[in-house]
PDB file of C-alpha atoms in Angstrom:
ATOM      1  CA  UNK A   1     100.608  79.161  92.249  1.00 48.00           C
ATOM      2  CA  UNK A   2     101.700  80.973  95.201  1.00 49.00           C
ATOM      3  CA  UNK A   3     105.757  82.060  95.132  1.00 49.00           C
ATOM      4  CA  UNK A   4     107.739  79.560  96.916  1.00 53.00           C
ATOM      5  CA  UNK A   5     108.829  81.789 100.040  1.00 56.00           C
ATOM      6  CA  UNK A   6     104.443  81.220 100.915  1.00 77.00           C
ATOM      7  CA  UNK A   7     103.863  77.329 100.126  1.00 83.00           C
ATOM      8  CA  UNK A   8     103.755  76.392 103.840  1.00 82.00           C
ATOM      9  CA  UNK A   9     100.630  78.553 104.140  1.00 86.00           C
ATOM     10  CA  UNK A  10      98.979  76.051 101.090  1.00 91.00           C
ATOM     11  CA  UNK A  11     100.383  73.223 102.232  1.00 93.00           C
ATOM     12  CA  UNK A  12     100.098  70.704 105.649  1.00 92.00           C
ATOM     13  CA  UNK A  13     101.549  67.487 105.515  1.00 93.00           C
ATOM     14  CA  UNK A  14      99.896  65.141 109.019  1.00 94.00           C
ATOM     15  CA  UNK A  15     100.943  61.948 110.689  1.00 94.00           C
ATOM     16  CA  UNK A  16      97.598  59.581 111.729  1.00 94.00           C
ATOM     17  CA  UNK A  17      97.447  55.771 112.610  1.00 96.00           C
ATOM     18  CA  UNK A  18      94.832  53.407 112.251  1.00 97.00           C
ATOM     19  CA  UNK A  19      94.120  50.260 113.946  1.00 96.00           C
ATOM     20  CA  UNK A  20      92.761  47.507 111.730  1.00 95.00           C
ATOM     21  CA  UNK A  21      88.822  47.435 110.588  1.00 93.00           C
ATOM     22  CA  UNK A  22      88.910  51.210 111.729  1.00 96.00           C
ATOM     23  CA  UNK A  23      86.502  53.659 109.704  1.00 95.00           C
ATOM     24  CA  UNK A  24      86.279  56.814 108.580  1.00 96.00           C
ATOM     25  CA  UNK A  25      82.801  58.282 108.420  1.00 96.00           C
ATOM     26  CA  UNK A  26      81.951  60.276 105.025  1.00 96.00           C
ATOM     27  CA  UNK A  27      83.212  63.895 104.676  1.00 96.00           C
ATOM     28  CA  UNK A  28      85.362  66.314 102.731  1.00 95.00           C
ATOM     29  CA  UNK A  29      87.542  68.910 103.120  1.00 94.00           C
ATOM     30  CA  UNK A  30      88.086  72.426 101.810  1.00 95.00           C
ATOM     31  CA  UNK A  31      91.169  71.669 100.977  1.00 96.00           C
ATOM     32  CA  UNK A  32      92.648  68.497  98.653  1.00 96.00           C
ATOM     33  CA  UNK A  33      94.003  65.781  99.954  1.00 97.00           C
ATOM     34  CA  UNK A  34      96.867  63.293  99.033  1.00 97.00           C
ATOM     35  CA  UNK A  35      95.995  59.840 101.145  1.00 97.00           C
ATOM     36  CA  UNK A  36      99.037  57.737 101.616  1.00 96.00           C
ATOM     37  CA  UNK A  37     100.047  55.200 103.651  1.00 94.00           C
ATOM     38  CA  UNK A  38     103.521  54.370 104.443  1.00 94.00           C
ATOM     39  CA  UNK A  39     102.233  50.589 105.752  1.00 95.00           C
ATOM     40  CA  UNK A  40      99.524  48.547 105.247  1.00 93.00           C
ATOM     41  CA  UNK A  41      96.253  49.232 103.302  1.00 94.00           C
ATOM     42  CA  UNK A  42      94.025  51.962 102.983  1.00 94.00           C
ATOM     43  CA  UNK A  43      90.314  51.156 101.844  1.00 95.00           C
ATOM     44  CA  UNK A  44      89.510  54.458  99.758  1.00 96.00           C
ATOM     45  CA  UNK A  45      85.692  55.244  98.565  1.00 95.00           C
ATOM     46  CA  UNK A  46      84.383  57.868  96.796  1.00 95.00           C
ATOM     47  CA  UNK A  47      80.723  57.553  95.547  1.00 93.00           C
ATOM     48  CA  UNK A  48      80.516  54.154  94.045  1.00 91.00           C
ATOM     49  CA  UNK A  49      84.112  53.964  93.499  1.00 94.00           C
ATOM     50  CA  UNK A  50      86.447  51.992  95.699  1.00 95.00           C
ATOM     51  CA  UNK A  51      90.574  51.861  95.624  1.00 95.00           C
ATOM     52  CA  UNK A  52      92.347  49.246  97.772  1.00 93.00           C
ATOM     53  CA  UNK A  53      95.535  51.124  98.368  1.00 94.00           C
ATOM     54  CA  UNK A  54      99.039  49.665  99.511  1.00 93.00           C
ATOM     55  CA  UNK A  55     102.278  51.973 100.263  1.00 92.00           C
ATOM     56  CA  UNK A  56     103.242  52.171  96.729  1.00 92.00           C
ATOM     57  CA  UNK A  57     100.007  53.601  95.616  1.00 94.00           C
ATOM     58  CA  UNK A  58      97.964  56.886  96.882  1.00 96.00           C
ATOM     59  CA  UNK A  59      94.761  58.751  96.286  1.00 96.00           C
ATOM     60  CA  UNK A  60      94.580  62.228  95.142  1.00 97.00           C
ATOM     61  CA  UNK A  61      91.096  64.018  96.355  1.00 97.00           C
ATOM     62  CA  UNK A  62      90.213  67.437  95.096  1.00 96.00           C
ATOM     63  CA  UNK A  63      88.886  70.153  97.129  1.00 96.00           C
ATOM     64  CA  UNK A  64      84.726  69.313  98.482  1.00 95.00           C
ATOM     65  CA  UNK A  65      85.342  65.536  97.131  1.00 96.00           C
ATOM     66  CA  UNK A  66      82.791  63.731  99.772  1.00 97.00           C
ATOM     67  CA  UNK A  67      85.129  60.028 100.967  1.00 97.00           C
ATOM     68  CA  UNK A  68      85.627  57.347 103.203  1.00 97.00           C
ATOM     69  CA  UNK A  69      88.216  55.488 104.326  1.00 96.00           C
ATOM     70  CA  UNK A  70      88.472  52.298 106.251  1.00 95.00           C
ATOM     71  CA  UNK A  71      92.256  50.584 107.288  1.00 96.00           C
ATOM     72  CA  UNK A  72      92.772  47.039 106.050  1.00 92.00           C
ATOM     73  CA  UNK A  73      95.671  45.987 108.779  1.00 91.00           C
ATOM     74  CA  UNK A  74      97.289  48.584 110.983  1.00 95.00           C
ATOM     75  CA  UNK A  75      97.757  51.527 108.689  1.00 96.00           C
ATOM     76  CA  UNK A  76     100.518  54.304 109.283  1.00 96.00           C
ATOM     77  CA  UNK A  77      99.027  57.613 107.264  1.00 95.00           C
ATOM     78  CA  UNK A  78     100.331  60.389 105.992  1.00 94.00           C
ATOM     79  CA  UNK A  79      98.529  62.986 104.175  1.00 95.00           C
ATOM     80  CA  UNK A  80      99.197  66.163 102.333  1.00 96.00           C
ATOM     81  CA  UNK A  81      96.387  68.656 102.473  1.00 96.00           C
ATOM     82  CA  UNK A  82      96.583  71.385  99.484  1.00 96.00           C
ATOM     83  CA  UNK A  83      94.371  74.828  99.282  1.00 94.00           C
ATOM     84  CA  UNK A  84      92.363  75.396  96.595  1.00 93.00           C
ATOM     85  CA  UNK A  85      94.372  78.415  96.055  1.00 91.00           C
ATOM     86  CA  UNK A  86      97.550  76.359  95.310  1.00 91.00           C
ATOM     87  CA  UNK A  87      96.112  73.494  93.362  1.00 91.00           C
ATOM     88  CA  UNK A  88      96.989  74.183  89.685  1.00 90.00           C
ATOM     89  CA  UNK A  89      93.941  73.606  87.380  1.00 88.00           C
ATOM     90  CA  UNK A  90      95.894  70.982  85.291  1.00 86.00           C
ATOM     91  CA  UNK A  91      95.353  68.766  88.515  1.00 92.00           C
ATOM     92  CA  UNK A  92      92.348  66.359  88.139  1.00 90.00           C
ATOM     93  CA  UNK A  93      88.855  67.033  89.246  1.00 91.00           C
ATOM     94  CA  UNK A  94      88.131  63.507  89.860  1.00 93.00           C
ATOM     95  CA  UNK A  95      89.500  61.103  92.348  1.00 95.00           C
ATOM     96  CA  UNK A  96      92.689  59.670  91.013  1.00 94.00           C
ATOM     97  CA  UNK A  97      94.703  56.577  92.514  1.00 94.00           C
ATOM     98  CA  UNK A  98      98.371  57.817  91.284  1.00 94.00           C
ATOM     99  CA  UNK A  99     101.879  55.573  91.624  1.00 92.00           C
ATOM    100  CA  UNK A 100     104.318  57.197  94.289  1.00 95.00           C
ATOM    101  CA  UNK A 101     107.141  57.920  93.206  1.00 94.00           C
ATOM    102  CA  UNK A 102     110.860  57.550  95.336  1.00 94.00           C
ATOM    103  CA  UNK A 103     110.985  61.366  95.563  1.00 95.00           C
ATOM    104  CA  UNK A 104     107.549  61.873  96.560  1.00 96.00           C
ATOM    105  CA  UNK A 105     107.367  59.306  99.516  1.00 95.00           C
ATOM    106  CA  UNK A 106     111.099  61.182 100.939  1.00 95.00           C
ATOM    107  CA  UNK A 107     109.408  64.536 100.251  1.00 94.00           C
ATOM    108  CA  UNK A 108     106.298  63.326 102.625  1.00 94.00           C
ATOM    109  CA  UNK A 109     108.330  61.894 104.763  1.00 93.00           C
ATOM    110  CA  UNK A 110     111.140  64.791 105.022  1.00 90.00           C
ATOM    111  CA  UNK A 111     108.374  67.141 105.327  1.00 88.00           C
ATOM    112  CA  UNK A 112     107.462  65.465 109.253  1.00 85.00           C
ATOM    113  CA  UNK A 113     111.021  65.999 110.545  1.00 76.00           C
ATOM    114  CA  UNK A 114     111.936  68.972 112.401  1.00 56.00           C
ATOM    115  CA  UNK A 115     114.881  70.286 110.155  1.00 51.00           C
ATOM    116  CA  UNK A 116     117.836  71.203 112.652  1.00 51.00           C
ATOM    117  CA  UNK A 117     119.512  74.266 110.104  1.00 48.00           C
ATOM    118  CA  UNK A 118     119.732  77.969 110.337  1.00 47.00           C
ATOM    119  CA  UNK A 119     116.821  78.611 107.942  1.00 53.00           C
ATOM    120  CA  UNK A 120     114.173  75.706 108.497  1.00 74.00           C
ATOM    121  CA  UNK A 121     111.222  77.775 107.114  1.00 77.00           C
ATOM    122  CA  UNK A 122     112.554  77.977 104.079  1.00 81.00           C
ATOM    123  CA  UNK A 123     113.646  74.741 103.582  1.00 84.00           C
ATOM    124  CA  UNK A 124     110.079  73.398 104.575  1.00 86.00           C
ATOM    125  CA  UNK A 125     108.965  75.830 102.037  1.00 89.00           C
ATOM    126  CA  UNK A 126     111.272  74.205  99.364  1.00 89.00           C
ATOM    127  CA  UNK A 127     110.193  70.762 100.332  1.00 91.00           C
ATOM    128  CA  UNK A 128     106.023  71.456 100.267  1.00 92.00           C
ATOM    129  CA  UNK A 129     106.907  73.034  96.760  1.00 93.00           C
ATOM    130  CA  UNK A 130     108.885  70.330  95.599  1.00 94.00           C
ATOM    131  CA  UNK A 131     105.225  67.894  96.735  1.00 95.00           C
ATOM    132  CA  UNK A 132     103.157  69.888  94.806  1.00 95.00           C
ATOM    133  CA  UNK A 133     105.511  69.681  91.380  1.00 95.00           C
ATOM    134  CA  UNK A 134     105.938  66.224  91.640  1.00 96.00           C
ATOM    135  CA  UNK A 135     101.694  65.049  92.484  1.00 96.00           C
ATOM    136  CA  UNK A 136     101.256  67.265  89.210  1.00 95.00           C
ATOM    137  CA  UNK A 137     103.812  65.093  87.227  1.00 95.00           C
ATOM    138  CA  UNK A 138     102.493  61.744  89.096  1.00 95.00           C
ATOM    139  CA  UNK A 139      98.695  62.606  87.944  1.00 95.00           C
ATOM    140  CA  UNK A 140      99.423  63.635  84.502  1.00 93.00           C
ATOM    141  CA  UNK A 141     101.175  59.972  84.391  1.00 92.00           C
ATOM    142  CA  UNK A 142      98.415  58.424  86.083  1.00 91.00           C
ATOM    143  CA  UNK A 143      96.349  59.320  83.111  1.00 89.00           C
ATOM    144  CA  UNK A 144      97.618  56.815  81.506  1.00 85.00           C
ATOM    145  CA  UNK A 145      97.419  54.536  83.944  1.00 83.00           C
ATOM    146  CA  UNK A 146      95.441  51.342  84.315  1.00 79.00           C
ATOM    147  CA  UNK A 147      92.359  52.156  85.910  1.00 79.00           C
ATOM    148  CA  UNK A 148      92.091  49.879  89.408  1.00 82.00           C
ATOM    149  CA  UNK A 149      89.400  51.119  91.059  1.00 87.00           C
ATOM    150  CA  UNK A 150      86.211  49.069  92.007  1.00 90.00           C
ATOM    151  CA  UNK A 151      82.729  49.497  91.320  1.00 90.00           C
ATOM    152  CA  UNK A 152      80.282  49.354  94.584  1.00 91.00           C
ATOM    153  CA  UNK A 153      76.276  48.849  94.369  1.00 88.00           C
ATOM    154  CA  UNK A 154      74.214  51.736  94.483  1.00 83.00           C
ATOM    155  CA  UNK A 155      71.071  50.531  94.972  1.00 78.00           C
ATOM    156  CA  UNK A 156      69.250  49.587  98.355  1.00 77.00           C
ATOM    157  CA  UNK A 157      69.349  46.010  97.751  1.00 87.00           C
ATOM    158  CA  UNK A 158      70.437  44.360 100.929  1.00 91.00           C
ATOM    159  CA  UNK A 159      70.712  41.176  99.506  1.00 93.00           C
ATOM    160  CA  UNK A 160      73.067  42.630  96.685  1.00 94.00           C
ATOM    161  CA  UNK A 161      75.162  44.746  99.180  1.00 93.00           C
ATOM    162  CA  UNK A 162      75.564  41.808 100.855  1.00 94.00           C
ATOM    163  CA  UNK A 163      76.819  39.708  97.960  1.00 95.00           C
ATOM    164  CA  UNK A 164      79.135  42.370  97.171  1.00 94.00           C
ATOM    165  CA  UNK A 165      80.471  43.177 100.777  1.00 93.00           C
ATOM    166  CA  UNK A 166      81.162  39.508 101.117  1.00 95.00           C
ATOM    167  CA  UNK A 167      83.475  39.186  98.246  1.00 95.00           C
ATOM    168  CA  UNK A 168      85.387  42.523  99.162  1.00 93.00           C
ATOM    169  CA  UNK A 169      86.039  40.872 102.169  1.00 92.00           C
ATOM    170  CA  UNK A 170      86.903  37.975 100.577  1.00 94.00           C
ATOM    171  CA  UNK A 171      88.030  38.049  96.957  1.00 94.00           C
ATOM    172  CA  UNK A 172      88.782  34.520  96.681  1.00 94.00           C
ATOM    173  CA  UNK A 173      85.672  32.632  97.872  1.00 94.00           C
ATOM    174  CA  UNK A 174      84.809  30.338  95.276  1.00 93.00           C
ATOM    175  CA  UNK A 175      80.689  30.724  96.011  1.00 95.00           C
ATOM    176  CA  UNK A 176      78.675  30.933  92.530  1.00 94.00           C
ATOM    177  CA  UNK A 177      76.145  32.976  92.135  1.00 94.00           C
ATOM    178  CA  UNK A 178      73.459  29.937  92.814  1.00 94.00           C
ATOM    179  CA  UNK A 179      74.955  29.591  96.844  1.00 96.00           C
ATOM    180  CA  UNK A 180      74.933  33.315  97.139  1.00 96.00           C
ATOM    181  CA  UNK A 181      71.364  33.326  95.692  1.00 95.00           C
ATOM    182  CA  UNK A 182      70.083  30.841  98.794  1.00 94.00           C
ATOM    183  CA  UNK A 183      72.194  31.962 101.373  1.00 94.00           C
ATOM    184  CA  UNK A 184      70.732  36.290 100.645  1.00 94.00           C
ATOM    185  CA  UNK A 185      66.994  34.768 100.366  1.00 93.00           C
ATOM    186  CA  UNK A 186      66.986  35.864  96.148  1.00 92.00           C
ATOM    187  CA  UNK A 187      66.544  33.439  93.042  1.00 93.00           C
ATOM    188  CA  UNK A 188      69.973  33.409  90.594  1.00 94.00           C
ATOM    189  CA  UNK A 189      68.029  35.093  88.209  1.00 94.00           C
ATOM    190  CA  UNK A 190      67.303  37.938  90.379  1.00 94.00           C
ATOM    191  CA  UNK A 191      70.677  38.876  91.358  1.00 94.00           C
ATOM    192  CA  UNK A 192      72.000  37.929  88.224  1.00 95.00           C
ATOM    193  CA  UNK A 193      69.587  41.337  86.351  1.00 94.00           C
ATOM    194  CA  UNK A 194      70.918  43.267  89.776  1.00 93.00           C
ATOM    195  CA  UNK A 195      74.483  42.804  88.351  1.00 94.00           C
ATOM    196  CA  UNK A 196      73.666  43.494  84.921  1.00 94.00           C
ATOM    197  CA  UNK A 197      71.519  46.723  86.329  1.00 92.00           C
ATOM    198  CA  UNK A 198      73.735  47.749  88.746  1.00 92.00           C
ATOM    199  CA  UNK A 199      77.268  47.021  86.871  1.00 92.00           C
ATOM    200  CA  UNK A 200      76.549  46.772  83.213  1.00 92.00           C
ATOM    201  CA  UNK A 201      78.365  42.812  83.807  1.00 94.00           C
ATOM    202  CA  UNK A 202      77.488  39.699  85.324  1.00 95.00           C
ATOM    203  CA  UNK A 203      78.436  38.678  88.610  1.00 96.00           C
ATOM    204  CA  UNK A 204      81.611  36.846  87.218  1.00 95.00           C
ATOM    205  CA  UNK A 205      83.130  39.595  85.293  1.00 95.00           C
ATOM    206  CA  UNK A 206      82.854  42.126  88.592  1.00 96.00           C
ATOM    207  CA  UNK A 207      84.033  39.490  91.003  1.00 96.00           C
ATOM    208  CA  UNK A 208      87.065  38.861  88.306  1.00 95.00           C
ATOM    209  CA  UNK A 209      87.455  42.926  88.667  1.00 94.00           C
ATOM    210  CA  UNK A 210      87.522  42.902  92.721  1.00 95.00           C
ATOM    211  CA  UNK A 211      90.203  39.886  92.240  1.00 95.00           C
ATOM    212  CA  UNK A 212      92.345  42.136  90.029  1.00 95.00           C
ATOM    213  CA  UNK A 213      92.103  44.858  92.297  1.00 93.00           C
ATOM    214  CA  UNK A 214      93.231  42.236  95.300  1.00 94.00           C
ATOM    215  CA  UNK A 215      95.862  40.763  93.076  1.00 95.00           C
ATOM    216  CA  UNK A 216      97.098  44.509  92.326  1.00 93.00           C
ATOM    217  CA  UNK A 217      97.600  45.764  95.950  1.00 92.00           C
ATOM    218  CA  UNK A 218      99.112  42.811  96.759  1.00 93.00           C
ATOM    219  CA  UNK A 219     101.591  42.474  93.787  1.00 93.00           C
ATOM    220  CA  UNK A 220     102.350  45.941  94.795  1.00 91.00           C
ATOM    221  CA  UNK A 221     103.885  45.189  97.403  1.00 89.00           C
ATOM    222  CA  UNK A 222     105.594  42.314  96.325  1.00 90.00           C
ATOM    223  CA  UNK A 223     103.665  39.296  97.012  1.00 93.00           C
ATOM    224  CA  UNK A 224     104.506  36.293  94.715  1.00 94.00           C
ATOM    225  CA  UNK A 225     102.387  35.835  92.010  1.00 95.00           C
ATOM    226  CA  UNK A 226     101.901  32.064  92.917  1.00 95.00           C
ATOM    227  CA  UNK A 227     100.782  33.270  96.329  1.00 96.00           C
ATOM    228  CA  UNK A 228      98.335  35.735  95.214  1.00 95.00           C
ATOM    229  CA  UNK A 229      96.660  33.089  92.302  1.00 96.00           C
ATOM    230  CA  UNK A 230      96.087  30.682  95.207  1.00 95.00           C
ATOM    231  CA  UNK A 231      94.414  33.032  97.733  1.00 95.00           C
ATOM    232  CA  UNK A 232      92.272  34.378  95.034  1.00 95.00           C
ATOM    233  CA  UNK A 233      90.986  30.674  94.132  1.00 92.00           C
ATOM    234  CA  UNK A 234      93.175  29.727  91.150  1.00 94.00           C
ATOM    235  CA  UNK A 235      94.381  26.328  91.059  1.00 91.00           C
ATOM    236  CA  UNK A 236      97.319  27.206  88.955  1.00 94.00           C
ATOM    237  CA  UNK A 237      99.189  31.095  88.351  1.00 94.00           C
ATOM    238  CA  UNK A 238      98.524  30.013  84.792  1.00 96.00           C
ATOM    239  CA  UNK A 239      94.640  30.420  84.666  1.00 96.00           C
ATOM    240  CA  UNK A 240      95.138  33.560  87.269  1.00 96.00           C
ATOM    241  CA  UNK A 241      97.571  35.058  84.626  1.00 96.00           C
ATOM    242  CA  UNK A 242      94.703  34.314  82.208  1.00 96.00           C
ATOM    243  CA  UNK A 243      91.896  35.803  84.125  1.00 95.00           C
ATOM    244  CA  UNK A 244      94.127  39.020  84.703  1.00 95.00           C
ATOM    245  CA  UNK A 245      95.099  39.488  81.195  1.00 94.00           C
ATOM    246  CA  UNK A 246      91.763  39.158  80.034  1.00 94.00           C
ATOM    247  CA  UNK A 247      90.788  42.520  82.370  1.00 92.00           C
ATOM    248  CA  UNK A 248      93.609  44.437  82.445  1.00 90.00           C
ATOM    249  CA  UNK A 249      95.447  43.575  79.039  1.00 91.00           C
ATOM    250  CA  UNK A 250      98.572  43.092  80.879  1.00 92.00           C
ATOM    251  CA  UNK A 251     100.106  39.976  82.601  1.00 93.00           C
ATOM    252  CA  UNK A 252     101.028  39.872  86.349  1.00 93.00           C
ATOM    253  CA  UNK A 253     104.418  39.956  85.396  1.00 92.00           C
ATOM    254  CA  UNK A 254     104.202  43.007  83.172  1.00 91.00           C
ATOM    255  CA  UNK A 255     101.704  44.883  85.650  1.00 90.00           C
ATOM    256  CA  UNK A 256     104.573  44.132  88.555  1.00 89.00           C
ATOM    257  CA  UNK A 257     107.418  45.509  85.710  1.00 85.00           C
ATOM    258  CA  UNK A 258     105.413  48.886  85.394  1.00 77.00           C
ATOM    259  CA  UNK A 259     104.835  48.834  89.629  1.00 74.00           C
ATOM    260  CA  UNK A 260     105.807  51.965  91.669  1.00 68.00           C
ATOM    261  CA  UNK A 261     107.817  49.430  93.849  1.00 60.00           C
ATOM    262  CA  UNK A 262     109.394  47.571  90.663  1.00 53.00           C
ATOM    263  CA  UNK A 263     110.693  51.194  89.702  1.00 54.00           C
ATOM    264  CA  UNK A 264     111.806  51.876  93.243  1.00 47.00           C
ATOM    265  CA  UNK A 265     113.893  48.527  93.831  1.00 49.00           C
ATOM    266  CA  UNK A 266     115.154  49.356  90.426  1.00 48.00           C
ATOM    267  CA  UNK A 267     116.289  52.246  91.160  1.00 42.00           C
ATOM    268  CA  UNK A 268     117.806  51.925  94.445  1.00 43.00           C
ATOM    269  CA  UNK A 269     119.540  49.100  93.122  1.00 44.00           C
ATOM    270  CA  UNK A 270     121.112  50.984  90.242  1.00 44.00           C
ATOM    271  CA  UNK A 271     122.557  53.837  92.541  1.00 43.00           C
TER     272      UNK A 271
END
């Protein structure tokens, strides 16, 4: 890693809004990229993998990684691009939706302002380093972590793709796989093998994932669980707590314990 006095030659933290539904075409960068937003919900995708991410969560991309991105609301970003020639090689290779931490969102943040004191170069200097410690500590945690992202078709299928977009859209729409069969022109039985091809699951256990996902950016940002089951289709937040124990191995309630904004509140709260 470069010496401290050079990080602001490695490291550019930006400031870029997006109005709702707006997309970002697929392309990479020489450089890595941290994608965070401060509000509302970025849509990340990276091959066939997709991360719904709220303000507590963010994406690490490595150098070359081909993505998309797409804003669910009005989204306020801010991203930290990192040269190859600063990125440590303990940092991932893959995509990686890490928890943000207090002192990374005030580094990112502190980074935009225009510091007023004698020596502001070297305090920016200071503040890119301190970015770059704390991702590495963040993905080495994230690890560990409970692995949220989604799954997306492949193959050319329309019919498929358009099962699939459908529910993204709309986690909680109670359609079995019979309606969706009529209303994309296939039999059941077809897209029932094009789940199992396509997914290794049926078409329950990937809609239960895309709910999970749903329920996890949401309970991020500290939606009520109650709130969340009924959205999603659950007629009581006992059969949701079921459903999300069965694919995560963790209740709602523990998931929101372990949440980057649980651990935040907590420790604002404590100071």
């Amino acid at each position: 890693m470069p010496h401290t006095k050079d990080t602001v030659k490695y490291i550019a933290v930006r400031e870029i809004n997006y109005h709702n539904g707006q997309l970002v075409e697929p392309h990479c960068h020489r450089r890595g990229q941290l994608i965070y937003a401060i509000v509302g919900v970025m849509e990340v995708v990276v091959g066939n993998k997709l991360w719904l991410v709220p303000p507590q969560r963010a994406v690490w991309i490595p150098p070359s990684v081909v993505h998309q991105m797409r804003a669910r609301g009005a989204v306020e970003l801010r991203t930290v691009y990192f040269s190859p020639d600063v990125v440590p090689h303990t940092f991932s290779a893959q995509p990686m939706l890490v928890s943000v931490s207090a002192l990374l969102r005030e580094l990112v943040l502190r980074s935009l302002e225009s510091p007023t004191n004698q020596d502001p170069y070297d305090l920016k200097n200071r503040i890119l380093a301190l970015i770059l410690d704390e991702l590495g500590v963040l993905l080495r945690e994230a690890e560990h972590s409970l692995p949220l992202e989604l799954q997306l078709p492949q193959c050319q299928d329309r019919r498929l793709g358009k099962v699939c977009s459908a529910i993204l859209e709309d986690p909680g729409c109670p359609r079995g796989l019979d309606e969706w069969a009529q209303l994309v022109g296939a039999s059941k039985r077809t897209l029932a093998r094009r789940f199992q091809s396509e997914f290794g699951m049926s078409f329950l256990a990937w809609r239960q994932q895309v709910r999970v996902a749903a329920a996890s950016s949401r309970l991020d940002q500290g939606e009520p669980v109650t709130l969340v089951a009924g959205d999603l289709g659950y007629e009581t937040p006992a059969a949701f707590s079921a459903m999300f124990r069965r694919v995560t191995g963790v209740t709602p309630s523990g998931y929101i314990a372990h949440s980057p904004a649980h651990k935040i509140e907590g420790l604002y709260a404590s100071v």
